Short mmCIF file of C-alpha atoms in Angstrom, two decimals:
data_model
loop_
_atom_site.label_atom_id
_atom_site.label_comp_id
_atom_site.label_asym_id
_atom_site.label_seq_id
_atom_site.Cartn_x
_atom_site.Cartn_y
_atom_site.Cartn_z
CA UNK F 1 172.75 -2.64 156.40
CA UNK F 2 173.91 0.65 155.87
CA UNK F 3 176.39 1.83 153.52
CA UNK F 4 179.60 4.12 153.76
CA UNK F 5 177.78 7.21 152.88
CA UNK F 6 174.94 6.49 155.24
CA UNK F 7 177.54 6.07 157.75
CA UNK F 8 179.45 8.96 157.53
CA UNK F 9 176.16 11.18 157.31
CA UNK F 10 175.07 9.52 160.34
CA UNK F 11 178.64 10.66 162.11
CA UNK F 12 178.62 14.41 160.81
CA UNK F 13 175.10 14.21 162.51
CA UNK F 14 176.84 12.88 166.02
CA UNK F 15 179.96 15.07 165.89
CA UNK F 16 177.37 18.28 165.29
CA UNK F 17 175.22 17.19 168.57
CA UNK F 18 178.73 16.93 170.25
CA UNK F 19 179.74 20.02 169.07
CA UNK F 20 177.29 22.11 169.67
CA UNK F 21 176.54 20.92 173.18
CA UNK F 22 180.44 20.92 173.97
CA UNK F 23 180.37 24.49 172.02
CA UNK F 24 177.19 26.21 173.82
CA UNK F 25 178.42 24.30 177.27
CA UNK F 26 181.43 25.95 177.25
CA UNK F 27 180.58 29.01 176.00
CA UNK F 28 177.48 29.34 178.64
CA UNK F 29 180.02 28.01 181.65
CA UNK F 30 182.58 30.67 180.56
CA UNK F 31 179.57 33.37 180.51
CA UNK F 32 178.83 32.46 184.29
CA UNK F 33 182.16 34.46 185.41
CA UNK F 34 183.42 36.91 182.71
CA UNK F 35 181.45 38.17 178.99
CA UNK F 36 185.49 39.88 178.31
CA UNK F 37 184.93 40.44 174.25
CA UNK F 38 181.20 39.37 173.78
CA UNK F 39 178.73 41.00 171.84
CA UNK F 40 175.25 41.24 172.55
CA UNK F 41 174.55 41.92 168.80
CA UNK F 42 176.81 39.12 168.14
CA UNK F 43 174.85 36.37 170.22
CA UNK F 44 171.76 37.94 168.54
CA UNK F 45 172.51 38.28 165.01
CA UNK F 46 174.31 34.36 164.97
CA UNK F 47 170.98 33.47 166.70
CA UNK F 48 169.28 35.31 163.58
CA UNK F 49 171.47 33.55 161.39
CA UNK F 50 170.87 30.12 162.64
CA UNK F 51 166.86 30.56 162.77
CA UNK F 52 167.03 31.65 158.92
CA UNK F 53 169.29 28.70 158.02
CA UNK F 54 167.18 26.37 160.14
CA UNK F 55 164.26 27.76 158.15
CA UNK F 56 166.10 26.66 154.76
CA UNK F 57 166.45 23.34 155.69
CA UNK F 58 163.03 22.68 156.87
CA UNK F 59 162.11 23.89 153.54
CA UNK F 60 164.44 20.85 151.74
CA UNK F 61 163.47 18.88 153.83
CA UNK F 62 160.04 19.52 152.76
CA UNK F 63 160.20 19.44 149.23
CA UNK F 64 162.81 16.03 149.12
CA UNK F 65 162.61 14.58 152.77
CA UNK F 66 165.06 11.82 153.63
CA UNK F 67 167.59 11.02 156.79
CA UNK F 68 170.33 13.35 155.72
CA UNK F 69 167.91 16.16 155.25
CA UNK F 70 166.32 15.15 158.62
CA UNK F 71 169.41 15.02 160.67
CA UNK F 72 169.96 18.53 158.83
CA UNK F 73 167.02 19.91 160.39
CA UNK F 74 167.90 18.56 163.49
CA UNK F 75 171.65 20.21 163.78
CA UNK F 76 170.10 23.80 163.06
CA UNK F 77 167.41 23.16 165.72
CA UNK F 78 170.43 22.06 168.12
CA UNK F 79 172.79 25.05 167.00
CA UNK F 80 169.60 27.53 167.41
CA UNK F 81 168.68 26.05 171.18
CA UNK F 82 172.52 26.37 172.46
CA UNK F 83 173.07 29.68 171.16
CA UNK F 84 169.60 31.17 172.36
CA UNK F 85 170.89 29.83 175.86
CA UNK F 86 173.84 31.91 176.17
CA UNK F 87 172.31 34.45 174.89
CA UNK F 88 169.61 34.62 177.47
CA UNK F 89 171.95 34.25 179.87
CA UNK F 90 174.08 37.26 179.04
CA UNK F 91 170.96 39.10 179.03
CA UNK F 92 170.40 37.74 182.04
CA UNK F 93 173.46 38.64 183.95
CA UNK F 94 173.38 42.11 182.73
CA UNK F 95 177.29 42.29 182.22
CA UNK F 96 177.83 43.15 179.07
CA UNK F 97 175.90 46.05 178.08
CA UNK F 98 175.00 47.48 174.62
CA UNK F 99 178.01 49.31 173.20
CA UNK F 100 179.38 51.36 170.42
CA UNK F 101 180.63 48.19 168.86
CA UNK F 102 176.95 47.10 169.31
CA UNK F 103 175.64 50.18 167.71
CA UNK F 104 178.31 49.78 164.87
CA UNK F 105 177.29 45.92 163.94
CA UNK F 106 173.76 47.06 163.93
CA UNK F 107 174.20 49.56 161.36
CA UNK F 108 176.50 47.51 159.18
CA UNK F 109 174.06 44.60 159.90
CA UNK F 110 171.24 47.28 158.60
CA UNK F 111 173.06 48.36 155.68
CA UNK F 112 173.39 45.17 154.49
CA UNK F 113 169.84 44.09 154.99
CA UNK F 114 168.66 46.98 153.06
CA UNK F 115 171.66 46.07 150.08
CA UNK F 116 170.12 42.34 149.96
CA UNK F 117 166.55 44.23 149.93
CA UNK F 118 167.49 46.38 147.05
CA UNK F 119 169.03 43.39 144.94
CA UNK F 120 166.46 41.27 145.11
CA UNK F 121 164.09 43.97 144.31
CA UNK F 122 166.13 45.04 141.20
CA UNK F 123 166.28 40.72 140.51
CA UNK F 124 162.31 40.50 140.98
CA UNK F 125 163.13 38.02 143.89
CA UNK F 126 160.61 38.21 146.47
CA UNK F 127 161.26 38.11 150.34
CA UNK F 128 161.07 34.19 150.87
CA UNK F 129 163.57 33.69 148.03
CA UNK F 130 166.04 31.30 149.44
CA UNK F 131 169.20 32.98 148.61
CA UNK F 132 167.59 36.92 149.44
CA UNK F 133 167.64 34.23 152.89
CA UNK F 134 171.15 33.71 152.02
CA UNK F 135 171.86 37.29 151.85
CA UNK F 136 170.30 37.80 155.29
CA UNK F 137 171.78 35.00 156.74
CA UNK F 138 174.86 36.64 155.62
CA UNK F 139 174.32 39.79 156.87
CA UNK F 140 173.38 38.13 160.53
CA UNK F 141 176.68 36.00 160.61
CA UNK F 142 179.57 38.03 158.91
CA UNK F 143 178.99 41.42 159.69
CA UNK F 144 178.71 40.89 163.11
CA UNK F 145 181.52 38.66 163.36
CA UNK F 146 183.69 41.27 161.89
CA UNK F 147 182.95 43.37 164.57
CA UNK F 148 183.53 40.78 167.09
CA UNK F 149 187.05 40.16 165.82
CA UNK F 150 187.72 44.12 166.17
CA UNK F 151 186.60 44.11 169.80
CA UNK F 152 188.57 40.87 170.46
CA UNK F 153 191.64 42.30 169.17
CA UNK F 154 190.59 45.87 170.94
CA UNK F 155 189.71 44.48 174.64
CA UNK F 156 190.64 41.02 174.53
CA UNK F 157 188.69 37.82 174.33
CA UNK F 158 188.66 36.03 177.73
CA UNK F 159 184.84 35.97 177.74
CA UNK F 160 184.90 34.06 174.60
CA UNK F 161 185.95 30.51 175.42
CA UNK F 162 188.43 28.56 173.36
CA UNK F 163 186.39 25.27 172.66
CA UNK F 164 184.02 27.49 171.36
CA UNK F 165 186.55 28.53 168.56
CA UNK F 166 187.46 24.82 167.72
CA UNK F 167 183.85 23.78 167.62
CA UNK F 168 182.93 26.25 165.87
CA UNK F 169 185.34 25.90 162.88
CA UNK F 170 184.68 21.79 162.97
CA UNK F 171 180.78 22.56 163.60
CA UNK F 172 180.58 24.65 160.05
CA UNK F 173 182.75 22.21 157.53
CA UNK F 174 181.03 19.23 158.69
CA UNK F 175 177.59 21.20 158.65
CA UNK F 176 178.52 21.97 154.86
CA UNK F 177 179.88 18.33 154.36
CA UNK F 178 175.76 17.65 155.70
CA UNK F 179 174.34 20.15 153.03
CA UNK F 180 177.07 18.30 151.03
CA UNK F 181 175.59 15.43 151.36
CA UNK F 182 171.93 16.30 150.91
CA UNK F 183 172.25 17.71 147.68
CA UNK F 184 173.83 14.26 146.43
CA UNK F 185 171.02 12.49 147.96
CA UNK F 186 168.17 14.73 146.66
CA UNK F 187 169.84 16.94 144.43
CA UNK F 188 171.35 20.68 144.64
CA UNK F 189 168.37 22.90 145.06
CA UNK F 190 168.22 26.77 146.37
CA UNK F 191 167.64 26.19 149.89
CA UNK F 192 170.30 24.14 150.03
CA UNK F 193 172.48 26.44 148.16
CA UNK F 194 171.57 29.51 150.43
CA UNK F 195 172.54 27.55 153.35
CA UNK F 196 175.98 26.61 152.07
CA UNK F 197 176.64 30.26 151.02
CA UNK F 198 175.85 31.80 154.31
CA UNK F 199 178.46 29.09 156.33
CA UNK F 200 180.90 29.92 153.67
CA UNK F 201 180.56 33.44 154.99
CA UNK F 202 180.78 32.28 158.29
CA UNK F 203 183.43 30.05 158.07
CA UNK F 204 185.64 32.94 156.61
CA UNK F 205 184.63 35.78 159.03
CA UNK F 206 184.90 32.86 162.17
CA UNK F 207 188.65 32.55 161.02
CA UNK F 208 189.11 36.40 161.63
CA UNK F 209 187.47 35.99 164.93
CA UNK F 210 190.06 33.02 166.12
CA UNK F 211 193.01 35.47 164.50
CA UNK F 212 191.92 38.14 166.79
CA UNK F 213 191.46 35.88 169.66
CA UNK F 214 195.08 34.16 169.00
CA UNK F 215 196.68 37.40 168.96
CA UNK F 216 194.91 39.49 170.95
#
């Protein structure tokens, strides 16, 4: 029989599945008549993000496998598959085109990049370091959100739908009450560390994103 802990891991694993199909379907339904506020670097870079973070867990789940770490795996790969959707389908469409906001996010996103490079040169960390993958990750997520919050509050935010806010906000504390939970099964490790610092940094530039949207 499975205990309490086993339990709740197995419902932050349901609630992510929910969320992200509920997030992506929404999102990719809203995309289908107006991209008002969307970022093509955005989609992009949060894609980045969630291939680098999906690469972290693999890696725990490597070196200490067990369900938790599993079902960890799993809510990257499902995050990763929605969000590579609506981003194909933006491309798709054609409607939103490559912008100065674009432009800006890349450079910032650049800047950043080569800031992570230089540290971990200057710490002796090499490229596969997990948290030189947290400063990436970083990089991919907040800068471009920051951006995304400016345009929202510019131009408005009608192509960015609001379930997609919610889910997002409940889809990163319960993915950090996963990683949570795998480090008290197998222990706190770096992978698992560079994974909760890059949603920390999501979580906090997401909340500028829903301001913008609220108010814009």
């Amino acid at each position: 029989m499975r205990n309490a802990k086993q339990l709740t891991a197995d419902a932050f694993f349901v609630l992510q599945i929910t969320l992200a199909l509920v997030s992506g379907g929404s999102q990719f339904l809203r995309l289908l008549t107006t991209s008002q506020g969307v970022n093509v670097s955005w989609l992009a870079c949060w894609l980045t993000f969630l291939v680098i973070n999906l690469d972290l867990t693999i890696r725990a789940h490597r070196s200490r496998p067990s369900r938790v770490t599993r079902q960890t795996v799993l809510t990257y790969a499902a995050w990763t598959l929605v969000i590579a959707a609506n981003l194909a389908l933006l491309l798709w469409r054609g409607t939103e085109q490559w912008d100065g906001k674009d432009t800006v996010t890349a450079v910032m996103v650049g800047l950043g990049l080569l800031f992570t490079l230089l540290y971990a040169r200057g710490r002796g960390l090499g490229l596969t370091d997990p948290l030189v993958n947290a400063g990436f990750g970083m990089c991919f997520i907040g800068l471009p959100q920051l951006t995304l919050a400016y345009k929202i509050f510019t131009v408005g935010g009608e192509g960015l739908a609001g379930a997609m806010l919610l889910a997002g906000h409940i889809g990163i504390i319960t993915r950090l009450g996963q990683l949570l939970f795998a480090i008290r099964e197998a222990g706190w490790d770096r992978n698992r560390q560079a994974a909760a610092l890059s949603e920390l940094a999501n979580e906090g530039t997401w909340l500028l994103v829903t301001v913008a949207w609220l108010v814009g």
